[in-house]
Amino acid sequence: YNLGNKSYTQLTSGPGPDYFPMKDPAGKGILFVNGKKSGFLSAYDLRTKSSTDIVSDLAMQPTLSRDGKRIMYVIRGELWVSDIDGNNRTKLASAKFLSTGDFSPDGLRLSYTETNMDADQNFVVNLDGSHLRQLPRSLGNSESCAWSGDGHLYVSGFQSLNDPSRHYQTWRISVDGDSAEPFTDKCGAVMDSTLDGKYLLSTTFPGISELSIPD
């Protein structure tokens, strides 16, 4: 861009996209990264020290079901679920920004989040894509969640990322009802729950804490 005559000059061409332009220290040009992102989602066997590719694409945010038989992941704004070997793939949702949530204790449903600045929306859907349901409004920014055996989804995050004093809140959302209520404040981010629905595990600074749900 020429500041004098306010005109543009195209410097690169080709398939792109071009990322992160940086001035050459010698002043002779511009350095940049070129090409499309690529990757694999793989399973690593700790006993045999071997890996198996599940998805031959740039799959992000993998989350396993509790029985280890199913996995959900995000590929370029699409939420997918498949068997652990990559078979029986089903696309469940698509949006500009998605985050994986948690599998239900019985492994028949899962949660996910459509992420928007201070306006996140949480959803529950069956593994075959049926019975999609938006959950009641809770946090502006959902950071993590855990599906407990007591029929609730516990979601941690912030009401606003612009609040300088923000701290983790956790809300309890009824998966099959219409209620959402504050559960804990300043108790870290919930990451998992026990199958009996009595305890949550949360990350705190520093360490990991166990939180009694009934208490």
Short mmCIF file of N, CA, C and O in Angstrom, two decimals, residues 3-68:
data_model
loop_
_atom_site.label_atom_id
_atom_site.label_comp_id
_atom_site.label_asym_id
_atom_site.label_seq_id
_atom_site.Cartn_x
_atom_site.Cartn_y
_atom_site.Cartn_z
N LEU A 3 1.36 4.99 0.75
CA LEU A 3 0.71 6.03 1.55
C LEU A 3 0.56 7.33 0.79
O LEU A 3 -0.33 8.13 1.08
N GLY A 4 1.45 7.56 -0.20
CA GLY A 4 1.39 8.81 -0.94
C GLY A 4 0.20 8.91 -1.85
O GLY A 4 -0.61 9.83 -1.76
N ASN A 5 0.04 7.93 -2.74
CA ASN A 5 -1.07 8.00 -3.71
C ASN A 5 -2.23 7.06 -3.35
O ASN A 5 -3.18 6.91 -4.13
N LYS A 6 -2.13 6.42 -2.19
CA LYS A 6 -3.20 5.55 -1.69
C LYS A 6 -3.56 4.45 -2.70
O LYS A 6 -4.74 4.17 -2.95
N SER A 7 -2.55 3.79 -3.24
CA SER A 7 -2.78 2.72 -4.20
C SER A 7 -2.19 1.42 -3.68
O SER A 7 -1.25 1.42 -2.88
N TYR A 8 -2.75 0.28 -4.15
CA TYR A 8 -2.27 -1.03 -3.78
C TYR A 8 -1.46 -1.65 -4.91
O TYR A 8 -1.74 -1.42 -6.09
N THR A 9 -0.48 -2.47 -4.56
CA THR A 9 0.28 -3.25 -5.52
C THR A 9 0.32 -4.69 -5.04
O THR A 9 0.75 -4.96 -3.92
N GLN A 10 -0.16 -5.62 -5.85
CA GLN A 10 -0.15 -7.03 -5.48
C GLN A 10 1.25 -7.58 -5.60
O GLN A 10 1.93 -7.42 -6.62
N LEU A 11 1.72 -8.26 -4.55
CA LEU A 11 3.09 -8.76 -4.50
C LEU A 11 3.19 -10.25 -4.75
O LEU A 11 4.22 -10.73 -5.22
N THR A 12 2.17 -11.03 -4.40
CA THR A 12 2.24 -12.48 -4.55
C THR A 12 1.08 -12.97 -5.39
O THR A 12 0.05 -12.29 -5.54
N SER A 13 1.26 -14.15 -5.95
CA SER A 13 0.21 -14.79 -6.73
C SER A 13 0.32 -16.29 -6.52
O SER A 13 1.25 -16.78 -5.89
N GLY A 14 -0.62 -17.03 -7.06
CA GLY A 14 -0.61 -18.48 -6.89
C GLY A 14 -1.80 -18.95 -6.08
O GLY A 14 -2.71 -18.17 -5.78
N PRO A 15 -1.81 -20.23 -5.71
CA PRO A 15 -2.99 -20.81 -5.04
C PRO A 15 -3.23 -20.24 -3.65
O PRO A 15 -4.36 -20.18 -3.19
N GLY A 16 -2.14 -19.82 -2.94
CA GLY A 16 -2.31 -19.27 -1.59
C GLY A 16 -2.90 -20.32 -0.66
O GLY A 16 -2.96 -21.50 -0.98
N PRO A 17 -3.42 -19.88 0.49
CA PRO A 17 -3.33 -18.51 0.99
C PRO A 17 -1.94 -18.16 1.53
O PRO A 17 -1.16 -19.05 1.84
N ASP A 18 -1.63 -16.86 1.59
CA ASP A 18 -0.36 -16.37 2.10
C ASP A 18 -0.55 -15.82 3.52
O ASP A 18 -1.48 -15.06 3.77
N TYR A 19 0.33 -16.21 4.43
CA TYR A 19 0.18 -15.85 5.84
C TYR A 19 1.39 -15.05 6.34
O TYR A 19 2.50 -15.20 5.84
N PHE A 20 1.16 -14.26 7.37
CA PHE A 20 2.19 -13.65 8.21
C PHE A 20 3.28 -12.93 7.42
O PHE A 20 4.47 -13.28 7.50
N PRO A 21 2.95 -11.92 6.62
CA PRO A 21 4.00 -11.19 5.90
C PRO A 21 4.94 -10.48 6.87
O PRO A 21 4.51 -9.89 7.86
N MET A 22 6.25 -10.54 6.57
CA MET A 22 7.27 -9.94 7.43
C MET A 22 8.35 -9.32 6.55
O MET A 22 8.79 -9.93 5.57
N LYS A 23 8.73 -8.14 6.89
CA LYS A 23 9.74 -7.44 6.09
C LYS A 23 11.09 -8.14 6.18
O LYS A 23 11.55 -8.52 7.26
N ASP A 24 11.73 -8.31 5.03
CA ASP A 24 13.09 -8.83 4.98
C ASP A 24 14.01 -7.84 5.67
O ASP A 24 14.02 -6.65 5.35
N PRO A 25 14.81 -8.29 6.66
CA PRO A 25 15.71 -7.36 7.38
C PRO A 25 16.64 -6.60 6.44
O PRO A 25 17.05 -5.48 6.76
N ALA A 26 16.98 -7.20 5.30
CA ALA A 26 17.86 -6.52 4.35
C ALA A 26 17.12 -5.52 3.48
O ALA A 26 17.75 -4.80 2.69
N GLY A 27 15.80 -5.46 3.65
CA GLY A 27 15.01 -4.50 2.89
C GLY A 27 14.81 -4.85 1.42
O GLY A 27 14.45 -3.99 0.62
N LYS A 28 15.02 -6.10 1.07
CA LYS A 28 14.92 -6.50 -0.33
C LYS A 28 13.61 -7.19 -0.69
O LYS A 28 13.40 -7.58 -1.83
N GLY A 29 12.73 -7.36 0.25
CA GLY A 29 11.49 -8.04 -0.06
C GLY A 29 10.68 -8.35 1.18
O GLY A 29 10.90 -7.75 2.24
N ILE A 30 9.75 -9.29 1.02
CA ILE A 30 8.86 -9.69 2.11
C ILE A 30 8.91 -11.20 2.25
O ILE A 30 8.88 -11.94 1.26
N LEU A 31 9.01 -11.68 3.48
CA LEU A 31 8.94 -13.10 3.78
C LEU A 31 7.52 -13.45 4.19
O LEU A 31 6.86 -12.69 4.91
N PHE A 32 7.04 -14.62 3.75
CA PHE A 32 5.68 -15.01 4.12
C PHE A 32 5.56 -16.52 4.04
O PHE A 32 6.38 -17.21 3.43
N VAL A 33 4.52 -17.03 4.67
CA VAL A 33 4.21 -18.46 4.65
C VAL A 33 3.13 -18.69 3.61
O VAL A 33 2.14 -17.96 3.55
N ASN A 34 3.32 -19.72 2.77
CA ASN A 34 2.38 -19.98 1.69
C ASN A 34 1.90 -21.43 1.76
O ASN A 34 2.68 -22.33 2.05
N GLY A 35 0.63 -21.64 1.49
CA GLY A 35 0.12 -23.00 1.39
C GLY A 35 -1.07 -23.24 2.30
O GLY A 35 -1.34 -22.48 3.23
N LYS A 36 -1.78 -24.30 2.01
CA LYS A 36 -2.95 -24.66 2.79
C LYS A 36 -2.55 -25.51 3.99
O LYS A 36 -1.59 -26.26 3.95
N LYS A 37 -3.32 -25.37 5.06
CA LYS A 37 -3.08 -26.16 6.26
C LYS A 37 -3.44 -27.63 5.99
O LYS A 37 -4.39 -27.92 5.26
N SER A 38 -2.70 -28.53 6.58
CA SER A 38 -2.98 -29.95 6.44
C SER A 38 -2.60 -30.66 7.73
O SER A 38 -1.85 -30.12 8.55
N GLY A 39 -3.08 -31.86 7.91
CA GLY A 39 -2.75 -32.60 9.10
C GLY A 39 -3.51 -33.90 9.19
O GLY A 39 -4.24 -34.28 8.27
N PHE A 40 -3.33 -34.60 10.32
CA PHE A 40 -3.98 -35.87 10.57
C PHE A 40 -4.44 -35.91 12.02
O PHE A 40 -3.85 -35.26 12.89
N LEU A 41 -5.49 -36.67 12.28
CA LEU A 41 -5.88 -37.02 13.64
C LEU A 41 -5.52 -38.49 13.82
O LEU A 41 -6.02 -39.35 13.09
N SER A 42 -4.64 -38.77 14.77
CA SER A 42 -4.10 -40.11 14.93
C SER A 42 -4.29 -40.60 16.36
O SER A 42 -4.36 -39.82 17.30
N ALA A 43 -4.37 -41.93 16.49
CA ALA A 43 -4.42 -42.59 17.79
C ALA A 43 -3.08 -43.26 18.04
O ALA A 43 -2.58 -43.99 17.17
N TYR A 44 -2.50 -43.01 19.21
CA TYR A 44 -1.21 -43.59 19.55
C TYR A 44 -1.39 -44.66 20.62
O TYR A 44 -1.99 -44.42 21.67
N ASP A 45 -0.91 -45.87 20.31
CA ASP A 45 -1.00 -47.00 21.24
C ASP A 45 0.24 -46.99 22.13
O ASP A 45 1.37 -47.20 21.66
N LEU A 46 0.04 -46.76 23.43
CA LEU A 46 1.17 -46.67 24.36
C LEU A 46 1.88 -48.02 24.55
O LEU A 46 3.07 -48.05 24.85
N ARG A 47 1.15 -49.12 24.36
CA ARG A 47 1.77 -50.44 24.56
C ARG A 47 2.64 -50.83 23.38
O ARG A 47 3.77 -51.29 23.55
N THR A 48 2.12 -50.65 22.18
CA THR A 48 2.88 -51.05 20.99
C THR A 48 3.73 -49.91 20.43
O THR A 48 4.53 -50.13 19.52
N LYS A 49 3.53 -48.71 20.95
CA LYS A 49 4.23 -47.52 20.47
C LYS A 49 4.05 -47.30 18.97
O LYS A 49 4.98 -46.94 18.25
N SER A 50 2.82 -47.52 18.53
CA SER A 50 2.48 -47.32 17.13
C SER A 50 1.28 -46.40 17.03
O SER A 50 0.48 -46.29 17.97
N SER A 51 1.14 -45.71 15.91
CA SER A 51 0.02 -44.79 15.71
C SER A 51 -0.80 -45.21 14.50
O SER A 51 -0.27 -45.78 13.54
N THR A 52 -2.09 -44.89 14.56
CA THR A 52 -3.02 -45.18 13.47
C THR A 52 -3.78 -43.92 13.15
O THR A 52 -4.33 -43.27 14.06
N ASP A 53 -3.81 -43.53 11.89
CA ASP A 53 -4.54 -42.34 11.49
C ASP A 53 -6.05 -42.59 11.54
O ASP A 53 -6.55 -43.56 10.97
N ILE A 54 -6.75 -41.70 12.23
CA ILE A 54 -8.21 -41.77 12.32
C ILE A 54 -8.84 -40.94 11.21
O ILE A 54 -9.78 -41.38 10.54
N VAL A 55 -8.31 -39.74 11.00
CA VAL A 55 -8.83 -38.83 9.99
C VAL A 55 -7.64 -38.24 9.23
O VAL A 55 -6.71 -37.74 9.84
N SER A 56 -7.69 -38.30 7.92
CA SER A 56 -6.61 -37.73 7.10
C SER A 56 -6.94 -36.29 6.74
O SER A 56 -7.02 -35.93 5.56
N ASP A 57 -7.15 -35.47 7.76
CA ASP A 57 -7.48 -34.07 7.58
C ASP A 57 -7.09 -33.34 8.85
O ASP A 57 -6.76 -33.96 9.87
N LEU A 58 -7.13 -32.01 8.82
CA LEU A 58 -6.73 -31.21 9.97
C LEU A 58 -7.88 -31.16 10.98
O LEU A 58 -8.63 -30.19 11.06
N ALA A 59 -8.02 -32.24 11.75
CA ALA A 59 -9.08 -32.35 12.75
C ALA A 59 -8.58 -31.79 14.07
O ALA A 59 -7.47 -32.10 14.52
N MET A 60 -9.41 -30.98 14.72
CA MET A 60 -9.03 -30.30 15.95
C MET A 60 -9.95 -30.71 17.09
O MET A 60 -11.04 -31.22 16.88
N GLN A 61 -9.51 -30.46 18.33
CA GLN A 61 -10.30 -30.63 19.55
C GLN A 61 -10.88 -32.04 19.71
O GLN A 61 -12.06 -32.21 19.96
N PRO A 62 -10.10 -33.09 19.55
CA PRO A 62 -10.65 -34.44 19.70
C PRO A 62 -11.11 -34.71 21.12
O PRO A 62 -10.43 -34.35 22.09
N THR A 63 -12.29 -35.32 21.26
CA THR A 63 -12.83 -35.68 22.56
C THR A 63 -13.36 -37.10 22.49
O THR A 63 -14.15 -37.44 21.61
N LEU A 64 -12.93 -37.95 23.42
CA LEU A 64 -13.32 -39.36 23.44
C LEU A 64 -14.56 -39.59 24.28
O LEU A 64 -14.79 -38.90 25.29
N SER A 65 -15.36 -40.58 23.88
CA SER A 65 -16.45 -41.04 24.73
C SER A 65 -15.87 -41.81 25.90
O SER A 65 -14.71 -42.23 25.88
N ARG A 66 -16.66 -42.02 26.93
CA ARG A 66 -16.13 -42.63 28.15
C ARG A 66 -15.72 -44.08 27.95
O ARG A 66 -14.84 -44.58 28.65
N ASP A 67 -16.37 -44.78 27.01
CA ASP A 67 -16.00 -46.16 26.75
C ASP A 67 -14.85 -46.28 25.75
O ASP A 67 -14.41 -47.38 25.42
N GLY A 68 -14.37 -45.12 25.24
CA GLY A 68 -13.25 -45.13 24.31
C GLY A 68 -13.57 -45.63 22.92
O GLY A 68 -12.65 -45.86 22.13
#
